[in-house]
PDB file of C-alpha atoms in Angstrom:
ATOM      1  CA  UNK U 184     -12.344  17.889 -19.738  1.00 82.00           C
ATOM      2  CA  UNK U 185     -13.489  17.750 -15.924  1.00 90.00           C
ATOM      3  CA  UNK U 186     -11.237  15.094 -15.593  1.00 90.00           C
ATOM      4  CA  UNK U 187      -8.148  17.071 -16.711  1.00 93.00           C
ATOM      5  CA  UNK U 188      -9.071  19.881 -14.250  1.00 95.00           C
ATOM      6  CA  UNK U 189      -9.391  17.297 -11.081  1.00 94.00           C
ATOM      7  CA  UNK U 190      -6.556  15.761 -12.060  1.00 94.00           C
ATOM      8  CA  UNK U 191      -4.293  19.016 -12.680  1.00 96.00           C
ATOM      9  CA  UNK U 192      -5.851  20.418  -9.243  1.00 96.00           C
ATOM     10  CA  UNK U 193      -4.972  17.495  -7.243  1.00 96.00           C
ATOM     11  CA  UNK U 194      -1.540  17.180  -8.026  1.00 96.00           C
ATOM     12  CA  UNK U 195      -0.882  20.988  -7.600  1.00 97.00           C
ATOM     13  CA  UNK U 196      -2.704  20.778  -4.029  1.00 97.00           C
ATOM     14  CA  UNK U 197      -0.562  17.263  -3.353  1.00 96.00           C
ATOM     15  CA  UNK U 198       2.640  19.362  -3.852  1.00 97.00           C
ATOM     16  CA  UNK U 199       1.294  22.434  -1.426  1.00 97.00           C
ATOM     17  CA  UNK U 200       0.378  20.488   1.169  1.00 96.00           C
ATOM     18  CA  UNK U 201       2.972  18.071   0.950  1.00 96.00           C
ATOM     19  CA  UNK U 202       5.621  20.798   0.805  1.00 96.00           C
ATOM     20  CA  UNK U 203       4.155  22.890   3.493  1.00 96.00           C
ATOM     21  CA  UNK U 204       3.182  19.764   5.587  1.00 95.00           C
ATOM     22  CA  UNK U 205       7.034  18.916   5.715  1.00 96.00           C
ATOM     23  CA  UNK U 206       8.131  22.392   6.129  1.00 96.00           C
ATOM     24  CA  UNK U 207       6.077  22.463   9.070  1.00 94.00           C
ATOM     25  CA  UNK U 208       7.193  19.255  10.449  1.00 94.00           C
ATOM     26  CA  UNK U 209      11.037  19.811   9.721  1.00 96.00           C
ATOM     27  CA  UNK U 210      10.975  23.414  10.959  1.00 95.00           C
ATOM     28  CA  UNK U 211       9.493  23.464  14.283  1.00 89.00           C
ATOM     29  CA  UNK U 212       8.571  26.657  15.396  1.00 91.00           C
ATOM     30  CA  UNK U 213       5.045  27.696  16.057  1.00 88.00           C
ATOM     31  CA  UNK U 214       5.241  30.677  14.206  1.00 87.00           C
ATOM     32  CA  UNK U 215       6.595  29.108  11.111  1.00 91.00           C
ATOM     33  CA  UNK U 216       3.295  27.298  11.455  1.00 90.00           C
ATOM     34  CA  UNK U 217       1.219  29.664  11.565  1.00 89.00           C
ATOM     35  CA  UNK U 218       3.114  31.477   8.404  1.00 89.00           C
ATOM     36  CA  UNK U 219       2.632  28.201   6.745  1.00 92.00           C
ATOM     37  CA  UNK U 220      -1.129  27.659   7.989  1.00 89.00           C
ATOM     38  CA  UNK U 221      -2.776  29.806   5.110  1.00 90.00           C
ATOM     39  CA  UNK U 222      -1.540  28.025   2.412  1.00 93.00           C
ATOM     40  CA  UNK U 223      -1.947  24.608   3.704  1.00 94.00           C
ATOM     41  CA  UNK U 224      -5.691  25.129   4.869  1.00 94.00           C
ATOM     42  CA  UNK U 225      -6.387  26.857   1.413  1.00 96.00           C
ATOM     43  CA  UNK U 226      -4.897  23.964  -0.394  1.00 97.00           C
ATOM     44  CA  UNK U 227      -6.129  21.496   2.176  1.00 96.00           C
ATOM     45  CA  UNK U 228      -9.612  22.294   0.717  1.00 97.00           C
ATOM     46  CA  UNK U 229      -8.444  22.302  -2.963  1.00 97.00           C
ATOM     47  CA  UNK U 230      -7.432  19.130  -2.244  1.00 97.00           C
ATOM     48  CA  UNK U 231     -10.291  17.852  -0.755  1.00 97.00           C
ATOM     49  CA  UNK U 232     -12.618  18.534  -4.030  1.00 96.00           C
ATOM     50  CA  UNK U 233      -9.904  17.683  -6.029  1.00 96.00           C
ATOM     51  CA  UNK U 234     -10.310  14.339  -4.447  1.00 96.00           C
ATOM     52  CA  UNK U 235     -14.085  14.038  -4.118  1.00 96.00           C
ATOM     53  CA  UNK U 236     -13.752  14.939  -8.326  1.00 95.00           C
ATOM     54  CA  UNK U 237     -11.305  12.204  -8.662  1.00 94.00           C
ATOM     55  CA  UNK U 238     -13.038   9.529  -6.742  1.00 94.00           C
ATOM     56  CA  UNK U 239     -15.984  10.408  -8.381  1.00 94.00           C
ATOM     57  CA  UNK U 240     -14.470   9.473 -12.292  1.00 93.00           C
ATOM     58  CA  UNK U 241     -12.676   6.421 -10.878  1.00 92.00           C
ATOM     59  CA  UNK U 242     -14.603   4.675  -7.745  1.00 93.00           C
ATOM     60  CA  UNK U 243     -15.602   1.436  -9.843  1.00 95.00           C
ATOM     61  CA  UNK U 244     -11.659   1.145  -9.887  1.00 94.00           C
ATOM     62  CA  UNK U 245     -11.347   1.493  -6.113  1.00 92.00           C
ATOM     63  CA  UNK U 246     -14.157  -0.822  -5.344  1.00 94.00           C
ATOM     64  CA  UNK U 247     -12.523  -3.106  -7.590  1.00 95.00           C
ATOM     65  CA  UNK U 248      -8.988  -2.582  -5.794  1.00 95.00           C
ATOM     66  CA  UNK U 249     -10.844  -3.372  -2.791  1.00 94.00           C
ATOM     67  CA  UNK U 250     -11.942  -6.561  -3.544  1.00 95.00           C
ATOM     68  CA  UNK U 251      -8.175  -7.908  -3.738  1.00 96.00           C
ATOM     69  CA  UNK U 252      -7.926  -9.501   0.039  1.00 96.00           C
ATOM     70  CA  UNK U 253      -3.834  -7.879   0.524  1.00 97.00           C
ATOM     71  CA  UNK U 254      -5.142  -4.411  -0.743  1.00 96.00           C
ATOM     72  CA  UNK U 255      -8.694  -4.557   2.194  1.00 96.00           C
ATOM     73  CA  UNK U 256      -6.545  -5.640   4.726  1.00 97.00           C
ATOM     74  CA  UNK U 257      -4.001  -2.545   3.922  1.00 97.00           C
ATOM     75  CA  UNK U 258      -6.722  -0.019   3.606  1.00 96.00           C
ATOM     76  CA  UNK U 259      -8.200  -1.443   6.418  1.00 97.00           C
ATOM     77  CA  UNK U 260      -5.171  -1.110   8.554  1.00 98.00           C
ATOM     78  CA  UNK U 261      -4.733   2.556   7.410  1.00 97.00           C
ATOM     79  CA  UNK U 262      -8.463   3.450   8.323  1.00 97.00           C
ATOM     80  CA  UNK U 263      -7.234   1.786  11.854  1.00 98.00           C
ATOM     81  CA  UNK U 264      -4.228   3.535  12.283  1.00 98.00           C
ATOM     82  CA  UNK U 265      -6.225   7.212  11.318  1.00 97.00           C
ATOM     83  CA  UNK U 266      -8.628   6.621  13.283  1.00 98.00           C
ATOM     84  CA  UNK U 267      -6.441   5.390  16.504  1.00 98.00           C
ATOM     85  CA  UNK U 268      -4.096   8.634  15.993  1.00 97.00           C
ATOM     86  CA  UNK U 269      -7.274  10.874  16.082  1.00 96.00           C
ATOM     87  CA  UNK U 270      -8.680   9.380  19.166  1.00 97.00           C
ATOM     88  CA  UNK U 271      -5.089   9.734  20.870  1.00 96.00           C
ATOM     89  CA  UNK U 272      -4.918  13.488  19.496  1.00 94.00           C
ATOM     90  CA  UNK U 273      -8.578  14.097  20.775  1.00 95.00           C
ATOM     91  CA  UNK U 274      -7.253  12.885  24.248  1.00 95.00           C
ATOM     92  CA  UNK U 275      -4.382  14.435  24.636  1.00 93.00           C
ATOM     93  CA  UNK U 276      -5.925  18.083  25.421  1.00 91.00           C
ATOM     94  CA  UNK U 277      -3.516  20.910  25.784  1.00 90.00           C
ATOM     95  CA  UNK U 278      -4.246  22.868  29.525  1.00 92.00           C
ATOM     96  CA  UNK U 279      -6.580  25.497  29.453  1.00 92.00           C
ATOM     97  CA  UNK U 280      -3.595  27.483  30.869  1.00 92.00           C
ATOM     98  CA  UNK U 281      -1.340  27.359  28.032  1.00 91.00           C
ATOM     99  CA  UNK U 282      -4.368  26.653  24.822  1.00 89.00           C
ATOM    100  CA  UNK U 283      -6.166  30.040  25.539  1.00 91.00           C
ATOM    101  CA  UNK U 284      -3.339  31.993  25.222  1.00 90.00           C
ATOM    102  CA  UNK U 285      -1.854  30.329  22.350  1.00 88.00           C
ATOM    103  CA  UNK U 286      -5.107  30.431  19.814  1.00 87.00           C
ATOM    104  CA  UNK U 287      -5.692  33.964  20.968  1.00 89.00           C
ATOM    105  CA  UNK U 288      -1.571  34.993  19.432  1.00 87.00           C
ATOM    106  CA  UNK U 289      -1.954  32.666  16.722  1.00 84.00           C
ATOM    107  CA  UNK U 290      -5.698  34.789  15.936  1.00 83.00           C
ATOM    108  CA  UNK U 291      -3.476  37.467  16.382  1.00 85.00           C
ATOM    109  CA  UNK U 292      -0.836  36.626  13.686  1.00 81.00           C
ATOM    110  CA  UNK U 293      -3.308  35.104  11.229  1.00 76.00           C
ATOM    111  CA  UNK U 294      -4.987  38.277  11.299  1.00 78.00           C
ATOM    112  CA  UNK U 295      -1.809  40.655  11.179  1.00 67.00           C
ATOM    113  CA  UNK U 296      -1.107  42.456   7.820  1.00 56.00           C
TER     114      UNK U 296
END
């Protein structure tokens, strides 16, 4: 029964943050982001337990996925890739001048009623 509820809760999270992922990315406006931003941190988390539940039923299938040579060297290109595109995020820092003021208006609309 577990199983069903991981199952059901990952592919309800997979549609909110895909949906609101692509909203965000099609409709670029930084307040449309920040609209967006509840529902795709709340279902950001869903869908990381969701995921930890899954994973947790079906690793000996992964590990055995793994073992096929085509399948490491894909995952092992994705884990590349991820981590690559984090390091160039980390070092691309937005100035001081124009990050303060933009986290303390998006605290400000986050917060607004």
């Amino acid at each position: 029964m577990t199983r069903k509820f991981f199952a059901v809760a990952l592919l309800v999270s997979f549609i909110a943050m895909s949906t609101s992922g692509l909203m965000m990315f099609f409709i670029e406006k930084p307040s449309f982001t920040i609209q967006m931003h509840p529902v795709h941190k709340l279902f950001g988390l869903v869908m990381i337990i969701s995921v930890i539940g899954h994973l947790s039923f079906n690793y000996r299938s992964l590990l055995t996925y793994l073992k096929t040579k085509t399948i490491a060297i894909f995952g092992s290109v994705l884990v590349f890739l991820l981590v690559f595109l984090y390091g160039v995020a980390i070092n691309n820092k937005v100035p001081d001048n124009i990050a303060i003021p933009m986290d303390e208006l998006a605290g400000q609309a986050e917060s607004h009623e």
